[in-house]
Short mmCIF file of C-alpha atoms and ligand atoms in Angstrom, two decimals:
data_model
loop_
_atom_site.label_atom_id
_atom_site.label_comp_id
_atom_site.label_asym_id
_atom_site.label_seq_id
_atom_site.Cartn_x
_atom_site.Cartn_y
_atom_site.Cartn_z
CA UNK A 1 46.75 14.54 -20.11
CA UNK A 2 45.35 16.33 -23.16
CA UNK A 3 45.29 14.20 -26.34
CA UNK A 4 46.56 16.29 -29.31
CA UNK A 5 48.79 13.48 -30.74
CA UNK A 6 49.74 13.39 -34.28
CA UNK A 7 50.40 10.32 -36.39
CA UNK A 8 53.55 10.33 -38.14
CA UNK A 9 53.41 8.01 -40.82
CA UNK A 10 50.26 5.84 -42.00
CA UNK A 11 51.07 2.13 -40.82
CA UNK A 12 52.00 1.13 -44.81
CA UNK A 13 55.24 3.34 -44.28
CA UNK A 14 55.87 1.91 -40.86
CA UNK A 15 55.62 -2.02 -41.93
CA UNK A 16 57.85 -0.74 -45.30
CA UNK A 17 59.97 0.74 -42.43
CA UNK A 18 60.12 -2.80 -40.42
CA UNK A 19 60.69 -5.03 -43.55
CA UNK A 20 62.94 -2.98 -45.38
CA UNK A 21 67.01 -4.66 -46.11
CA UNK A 22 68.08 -0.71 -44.03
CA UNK A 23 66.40 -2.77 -41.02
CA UNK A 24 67.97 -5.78 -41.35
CA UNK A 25 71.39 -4.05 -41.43
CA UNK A 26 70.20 -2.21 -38.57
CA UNK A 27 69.34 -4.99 -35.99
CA UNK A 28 72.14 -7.38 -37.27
CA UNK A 29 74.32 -3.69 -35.79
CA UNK A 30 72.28 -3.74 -33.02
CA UNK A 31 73.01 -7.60 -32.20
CA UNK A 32 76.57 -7.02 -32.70
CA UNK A 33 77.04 -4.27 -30.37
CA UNK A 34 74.77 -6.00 -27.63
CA UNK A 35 76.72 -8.83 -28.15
CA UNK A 36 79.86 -6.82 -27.32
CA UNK A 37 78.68 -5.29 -24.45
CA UNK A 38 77.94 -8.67 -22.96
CA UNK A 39 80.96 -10.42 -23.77
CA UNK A 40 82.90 -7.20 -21.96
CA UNK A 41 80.52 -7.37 -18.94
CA UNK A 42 81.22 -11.01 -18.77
CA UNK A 43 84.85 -10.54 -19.27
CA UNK A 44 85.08 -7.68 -16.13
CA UNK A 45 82.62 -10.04 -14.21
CA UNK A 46 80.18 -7.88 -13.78
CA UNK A 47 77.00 -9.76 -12.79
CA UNK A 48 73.56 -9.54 -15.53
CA UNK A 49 71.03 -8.53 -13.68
CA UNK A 50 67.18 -8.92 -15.25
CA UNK A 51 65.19 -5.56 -15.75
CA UNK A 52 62.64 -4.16 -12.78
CA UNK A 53 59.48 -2.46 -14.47
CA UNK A 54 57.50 -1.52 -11.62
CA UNK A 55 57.71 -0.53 -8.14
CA UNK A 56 56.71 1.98 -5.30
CA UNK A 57 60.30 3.92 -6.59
CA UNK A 58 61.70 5.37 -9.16
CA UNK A 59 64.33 7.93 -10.46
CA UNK A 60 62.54 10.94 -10.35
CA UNK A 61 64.57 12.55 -13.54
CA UNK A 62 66.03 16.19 -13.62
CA UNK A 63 63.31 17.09 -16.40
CA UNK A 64 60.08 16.83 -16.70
CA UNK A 65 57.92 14.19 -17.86
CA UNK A 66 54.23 12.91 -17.72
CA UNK A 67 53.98 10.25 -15.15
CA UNK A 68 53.34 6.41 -15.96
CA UNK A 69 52.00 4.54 -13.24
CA UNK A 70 49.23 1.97 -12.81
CA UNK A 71 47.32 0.87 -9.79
CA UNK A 72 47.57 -2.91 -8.89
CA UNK A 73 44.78 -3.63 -6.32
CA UNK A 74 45.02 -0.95 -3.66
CA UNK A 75 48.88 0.32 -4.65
CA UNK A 76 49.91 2.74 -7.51
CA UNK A 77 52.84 1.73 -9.45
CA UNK A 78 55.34 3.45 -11.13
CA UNK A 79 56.70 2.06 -14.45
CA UNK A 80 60.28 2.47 -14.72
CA UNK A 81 62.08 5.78 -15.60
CA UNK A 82 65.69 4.66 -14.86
CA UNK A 83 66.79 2.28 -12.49
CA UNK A 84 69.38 3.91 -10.70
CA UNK A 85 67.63 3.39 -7.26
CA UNK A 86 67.29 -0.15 -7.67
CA UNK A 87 71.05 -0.16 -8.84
CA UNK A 88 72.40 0.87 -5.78
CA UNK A 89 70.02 -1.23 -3.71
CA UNK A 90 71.22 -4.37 -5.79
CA UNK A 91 74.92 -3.75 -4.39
CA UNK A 92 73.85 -3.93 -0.77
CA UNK A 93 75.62 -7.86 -0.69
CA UNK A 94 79.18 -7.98 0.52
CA UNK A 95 79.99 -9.51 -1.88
CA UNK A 96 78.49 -8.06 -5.35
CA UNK A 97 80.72 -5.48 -6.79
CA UNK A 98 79.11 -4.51 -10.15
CA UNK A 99 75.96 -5.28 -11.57
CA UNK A 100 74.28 -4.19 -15.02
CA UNK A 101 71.07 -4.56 -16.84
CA UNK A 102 69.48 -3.97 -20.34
CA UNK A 103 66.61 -1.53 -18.65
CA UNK A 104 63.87 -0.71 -20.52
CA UNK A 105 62.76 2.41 -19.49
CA UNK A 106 59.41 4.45 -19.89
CA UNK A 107 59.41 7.95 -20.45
CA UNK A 108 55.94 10.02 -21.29
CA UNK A 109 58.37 13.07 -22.59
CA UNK A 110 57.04 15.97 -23.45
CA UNK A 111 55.93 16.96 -26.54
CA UNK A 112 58.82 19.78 -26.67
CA UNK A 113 61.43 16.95 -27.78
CA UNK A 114 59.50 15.47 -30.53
CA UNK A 115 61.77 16.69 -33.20
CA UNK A 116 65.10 15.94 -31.14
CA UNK A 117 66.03 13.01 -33.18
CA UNK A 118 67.02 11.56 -29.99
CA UNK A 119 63.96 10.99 -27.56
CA UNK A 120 61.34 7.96 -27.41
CA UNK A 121 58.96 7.37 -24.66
CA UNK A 122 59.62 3.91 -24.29
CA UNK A 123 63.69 2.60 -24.38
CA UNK A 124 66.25 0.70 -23.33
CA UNK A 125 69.14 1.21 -21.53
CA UNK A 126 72.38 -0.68 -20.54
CA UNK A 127 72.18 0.66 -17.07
CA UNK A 128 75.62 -0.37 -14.84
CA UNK A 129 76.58 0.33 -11.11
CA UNK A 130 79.85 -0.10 -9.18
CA UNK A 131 80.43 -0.56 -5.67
CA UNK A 132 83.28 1.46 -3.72
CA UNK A 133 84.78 3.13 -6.59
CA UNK A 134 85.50 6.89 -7.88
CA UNK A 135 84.38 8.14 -11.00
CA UNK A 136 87.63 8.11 -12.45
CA UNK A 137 87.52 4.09 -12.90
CA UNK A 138 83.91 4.44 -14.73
CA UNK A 139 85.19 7.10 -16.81
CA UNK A 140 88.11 4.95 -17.66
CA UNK A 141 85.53 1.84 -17.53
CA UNK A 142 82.86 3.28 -20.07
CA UNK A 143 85.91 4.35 -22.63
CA UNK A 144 87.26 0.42 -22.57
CA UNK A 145 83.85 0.13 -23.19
CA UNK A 146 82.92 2.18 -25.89
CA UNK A 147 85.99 1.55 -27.62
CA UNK A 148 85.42 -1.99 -27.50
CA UNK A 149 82.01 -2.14 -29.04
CA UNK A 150 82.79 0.21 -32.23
CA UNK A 151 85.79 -1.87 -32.68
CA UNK A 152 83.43 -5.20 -33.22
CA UNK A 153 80.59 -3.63 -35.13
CA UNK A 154 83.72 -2.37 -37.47
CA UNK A 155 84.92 -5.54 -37.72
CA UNK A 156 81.85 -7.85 -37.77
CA UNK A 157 79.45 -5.67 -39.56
CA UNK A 158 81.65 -3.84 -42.30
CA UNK A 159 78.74 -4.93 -45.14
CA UNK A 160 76.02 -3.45 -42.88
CA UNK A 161 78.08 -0.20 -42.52
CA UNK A 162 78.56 0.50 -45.74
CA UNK A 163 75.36 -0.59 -46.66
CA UNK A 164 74.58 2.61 -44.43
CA UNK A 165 76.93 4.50 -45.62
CA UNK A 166 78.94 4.87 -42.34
CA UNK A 167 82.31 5.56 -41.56
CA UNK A 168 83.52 5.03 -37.82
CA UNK A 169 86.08 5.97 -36.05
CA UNK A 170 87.54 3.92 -32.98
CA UNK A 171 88.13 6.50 -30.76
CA UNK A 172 91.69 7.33 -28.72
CA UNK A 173 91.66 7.35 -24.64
CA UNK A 174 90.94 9.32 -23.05
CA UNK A 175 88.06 11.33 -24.08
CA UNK A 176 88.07 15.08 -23.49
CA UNK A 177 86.67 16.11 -20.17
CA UNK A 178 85.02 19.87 -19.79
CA UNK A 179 83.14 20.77 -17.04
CA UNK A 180 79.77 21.89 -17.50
CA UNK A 181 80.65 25.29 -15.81
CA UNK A 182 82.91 25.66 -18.06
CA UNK A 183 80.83 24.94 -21.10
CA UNK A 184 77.86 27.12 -19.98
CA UNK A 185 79.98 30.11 -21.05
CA UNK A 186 78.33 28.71 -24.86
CA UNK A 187 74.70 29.12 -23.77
CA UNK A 188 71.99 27.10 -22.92
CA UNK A 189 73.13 24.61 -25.97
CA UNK A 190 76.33 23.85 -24.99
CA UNK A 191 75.94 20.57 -25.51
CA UNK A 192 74.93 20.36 -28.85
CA UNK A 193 77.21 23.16 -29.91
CA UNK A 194 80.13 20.72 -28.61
CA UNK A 195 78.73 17.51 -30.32
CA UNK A 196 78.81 18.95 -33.41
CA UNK A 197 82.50 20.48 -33.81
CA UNK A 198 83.59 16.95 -31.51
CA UNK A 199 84.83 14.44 -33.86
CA UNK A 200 85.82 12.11 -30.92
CA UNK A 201 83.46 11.30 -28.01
CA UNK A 202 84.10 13.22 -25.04
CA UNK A 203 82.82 14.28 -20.75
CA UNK A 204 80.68 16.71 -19.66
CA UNK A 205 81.31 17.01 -15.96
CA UNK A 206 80.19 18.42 -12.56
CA UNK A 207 76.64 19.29 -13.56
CA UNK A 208 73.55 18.71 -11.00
CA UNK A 209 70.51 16.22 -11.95
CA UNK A 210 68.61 14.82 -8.65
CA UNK A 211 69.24 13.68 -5.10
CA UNK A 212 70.87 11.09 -5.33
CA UNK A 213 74.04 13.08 -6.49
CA UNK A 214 77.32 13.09 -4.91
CA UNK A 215 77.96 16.51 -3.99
CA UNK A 216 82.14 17.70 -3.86
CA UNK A 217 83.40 17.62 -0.05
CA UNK A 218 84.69 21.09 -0.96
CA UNK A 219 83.00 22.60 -3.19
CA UNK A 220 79.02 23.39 -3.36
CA UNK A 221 76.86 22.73 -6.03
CA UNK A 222 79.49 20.88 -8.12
CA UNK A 223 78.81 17.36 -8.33
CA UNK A 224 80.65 14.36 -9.05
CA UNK A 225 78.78 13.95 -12.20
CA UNK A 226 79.44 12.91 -15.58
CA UNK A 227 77.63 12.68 -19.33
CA UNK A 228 79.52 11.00 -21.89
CA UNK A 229 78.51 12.75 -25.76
CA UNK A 230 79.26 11.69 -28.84
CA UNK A 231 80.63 13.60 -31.55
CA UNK A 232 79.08 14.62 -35.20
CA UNK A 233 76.12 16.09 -33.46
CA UNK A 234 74.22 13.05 -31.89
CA UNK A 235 74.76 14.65 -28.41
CA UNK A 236 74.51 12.62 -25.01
CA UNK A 237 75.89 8.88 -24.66
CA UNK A 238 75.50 7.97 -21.16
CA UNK A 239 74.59 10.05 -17.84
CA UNK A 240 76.32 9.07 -14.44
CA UNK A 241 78.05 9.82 -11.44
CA UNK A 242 78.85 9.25 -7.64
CA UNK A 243 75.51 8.50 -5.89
CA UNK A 244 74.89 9.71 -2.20
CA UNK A 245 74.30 6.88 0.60
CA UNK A 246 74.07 9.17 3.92
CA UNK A 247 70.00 9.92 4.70
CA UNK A 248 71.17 12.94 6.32
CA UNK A 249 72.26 14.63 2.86
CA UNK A 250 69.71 12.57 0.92
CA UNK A 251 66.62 14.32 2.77
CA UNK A 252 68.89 17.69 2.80
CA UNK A 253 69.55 17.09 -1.36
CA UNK A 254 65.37 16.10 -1.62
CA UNK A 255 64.25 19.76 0.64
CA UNK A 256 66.56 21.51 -2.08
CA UNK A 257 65.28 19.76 -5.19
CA UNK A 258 61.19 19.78 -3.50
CA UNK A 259 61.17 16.13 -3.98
CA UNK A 260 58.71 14.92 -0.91
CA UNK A 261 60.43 12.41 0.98
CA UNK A 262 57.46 10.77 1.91
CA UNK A 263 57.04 9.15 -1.39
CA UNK A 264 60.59 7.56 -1.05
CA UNK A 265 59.81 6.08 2.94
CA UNK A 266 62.14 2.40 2.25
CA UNK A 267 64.41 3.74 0.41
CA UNK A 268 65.26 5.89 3.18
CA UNK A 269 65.13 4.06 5.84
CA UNK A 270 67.44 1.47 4.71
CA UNK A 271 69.15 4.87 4.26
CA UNK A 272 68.75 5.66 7.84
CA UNK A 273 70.03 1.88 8.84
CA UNK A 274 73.19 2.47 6.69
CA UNK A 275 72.27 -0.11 4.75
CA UNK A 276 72.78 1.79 1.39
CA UNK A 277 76.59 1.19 0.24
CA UNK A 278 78.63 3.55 -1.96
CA UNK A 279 78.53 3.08 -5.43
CA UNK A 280 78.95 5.10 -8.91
CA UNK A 281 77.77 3.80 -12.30
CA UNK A 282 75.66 5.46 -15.09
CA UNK A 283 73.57 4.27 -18.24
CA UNK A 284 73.64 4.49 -21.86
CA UNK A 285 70.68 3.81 -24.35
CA UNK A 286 70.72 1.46 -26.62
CA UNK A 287 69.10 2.70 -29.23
CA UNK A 288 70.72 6.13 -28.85
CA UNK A 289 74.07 3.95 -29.27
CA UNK A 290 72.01 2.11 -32.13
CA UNK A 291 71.51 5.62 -33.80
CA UNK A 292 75.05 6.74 -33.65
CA UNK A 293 76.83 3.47 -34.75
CA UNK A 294 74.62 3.28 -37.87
CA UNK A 295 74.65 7.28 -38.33
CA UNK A 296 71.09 7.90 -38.49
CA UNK A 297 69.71 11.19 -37.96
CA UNK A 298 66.53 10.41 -36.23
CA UNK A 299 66.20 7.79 -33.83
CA UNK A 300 62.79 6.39 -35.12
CA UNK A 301 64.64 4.72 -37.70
CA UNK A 302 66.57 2.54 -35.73
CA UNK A 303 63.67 0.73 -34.11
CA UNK A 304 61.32 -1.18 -35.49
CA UNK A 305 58.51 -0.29 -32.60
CA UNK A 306 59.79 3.19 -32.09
CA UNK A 307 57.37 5.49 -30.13
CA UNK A 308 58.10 9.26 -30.44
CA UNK A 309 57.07 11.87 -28.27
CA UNK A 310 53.58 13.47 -29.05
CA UNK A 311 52.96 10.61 -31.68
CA UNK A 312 49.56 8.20 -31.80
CA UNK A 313 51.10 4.88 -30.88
CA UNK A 314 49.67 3.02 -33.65
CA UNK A 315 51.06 -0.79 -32.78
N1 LIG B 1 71.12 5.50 -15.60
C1 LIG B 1 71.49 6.81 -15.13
C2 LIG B 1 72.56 6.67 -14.06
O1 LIG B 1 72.96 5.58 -13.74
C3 LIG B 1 70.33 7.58 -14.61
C4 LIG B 1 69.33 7.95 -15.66
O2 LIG B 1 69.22 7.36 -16.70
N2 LIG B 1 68.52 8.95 -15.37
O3 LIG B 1 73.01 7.67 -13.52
#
């Protein structure tokens, strides 16, 4: 990997950044909403799961990124880009029906999305998984959700919000759904160019990412697939879907995409056993949440640590 990275602020500005009262209101935000999303896991017994960070596997992502691995003695290990693999693993018991985690994830993005306002190379995100359901429930799910964690940071943090100057709005359900083929018809930007005139979050639907995709019985290339995006411009929530179980249409999805099945040989043969059950979930980072609750325009500010793409990590 070439090193052309740039520093973005001499460390002075970063520890004014980390001790500064905007922080404080920040993470006491930040506590408030994790603390919500726990307390509605909990409540929907959904079991806590803790985080993996490195294995032989992992989601290979529908965009491209530098790869982070390390070698451990004579194996090379991947560090963790989502754990949706692992997710649907997890859910192989009889009896566990939903699982989630607070994932961190590591992502060596390219340099391209350094002025997105909404990309880090190292996150977290609160990643769930169902067994045996449609995507209707999540949708339906991840609004309950959603609803339920602006609701307590409106309640519990009002000082902190208007400290920040920020006005939210507990959204109505249920959110808008447009499918992606639809949406195209705005350009390549769609997404953005809905963000911004949304003033209530809303569904991108049906779009492909990677092969582990539910694909429509009927129709081709639309997938049962679905971003959640937040309004006022601060663009995607939470990615998700219906995953595939069958090997058959796995190693059929993996020759279409050119990912090389021999670099995914477990995972397919529990695959092959039937041993992978049907689930549907999705994930939502935190600190994109973080960014949108608080109404922040880039996403640096809402971490204390943050690490931006094509930035000298500096501590
Ligand atoms: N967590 C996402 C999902 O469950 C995958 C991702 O982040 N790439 O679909």
């Amino acid at each position: 990997m070439k090193t052309m990275l740039k520093i973005e602020k001499p460390i002075h500005k970063i520890a004014d950044k980390i001790s500064s009262k905007e922080m404080d209101a920040i993470l006491r935000i930040q506590s408030c909403a994790l603390k919500a999303i726990h307390d509605f896991m909990y409540s929907r017994e959904i079991l806590q799961l803790m985080p993996v960070m490195l294995s032989t596997i992992t989601d290979p992502l529908c965009h491209s990124v530098y790869d982070a691995k390390i070698k451990y003695m004579e194996q090379e290990l991947m560090l963790t880009k989502s754990m949706i693999l692992h997710k649907q693993m997890a859910l192989m018991s009889d009896s566990r029906k939903a699982i989630y985690i607070i994932s961190p994830n590591i992502r060596l993005e390219k340099e391209e999305c350094k002025d997105s306002g909404r990309h880090l190379i190292e996150f977290s995100q609160v990643d769930f998984e169902f067994k045996d359901v449609k995507k209707e429930f999540i949708k339906d799910f991840m609004e309950d959700l959603f609803i339920s964690v602006i609701s307590r940071v409106k309640e519990d943090c009002k000082k902190e919000l208007e400290a920040l100057g920020r006005d939210l709005v507990i959204p109505t359900k249920p959110f808008a759904r447009i499918s992606t083929k639809d949406a195209i018809r705005l350009g390549e930007e769609f997404e953005t160019i809905l963000s911004e005139k949304a003033t209530e979050p809303f569904w991108l639907l049906d779009h492909e990412r990677e092969f582990y995709d539910k694909e429509h019985e009927e129709k081709s290339k639309v997938y049962l697939n679905y971003d959640l995006v937040y309004p006022e411009g601060f663009g995607e929530a939470l990615s998700g879907g219906e995953r595939e179980h069958e090997h058959e249409k796995i190693i059929e999805r993996m020759i279409r995409s050119g990912t090389k099945p021999e670099h995914y040989t477990e995972y397919l043969e529990l695959a092959k056993h039937g041993k992978l059950p049907k689930t549907a979930g999705g994930g939502f980072g935190v600190e994109r949440l973080l960014r949108f609750l608080t109404g922040k325009k880039d996403i640096a500010d809402v971490c204390l640590f943050a690490k931006k793409p094509g930035m000298k990590v500096l501590i």
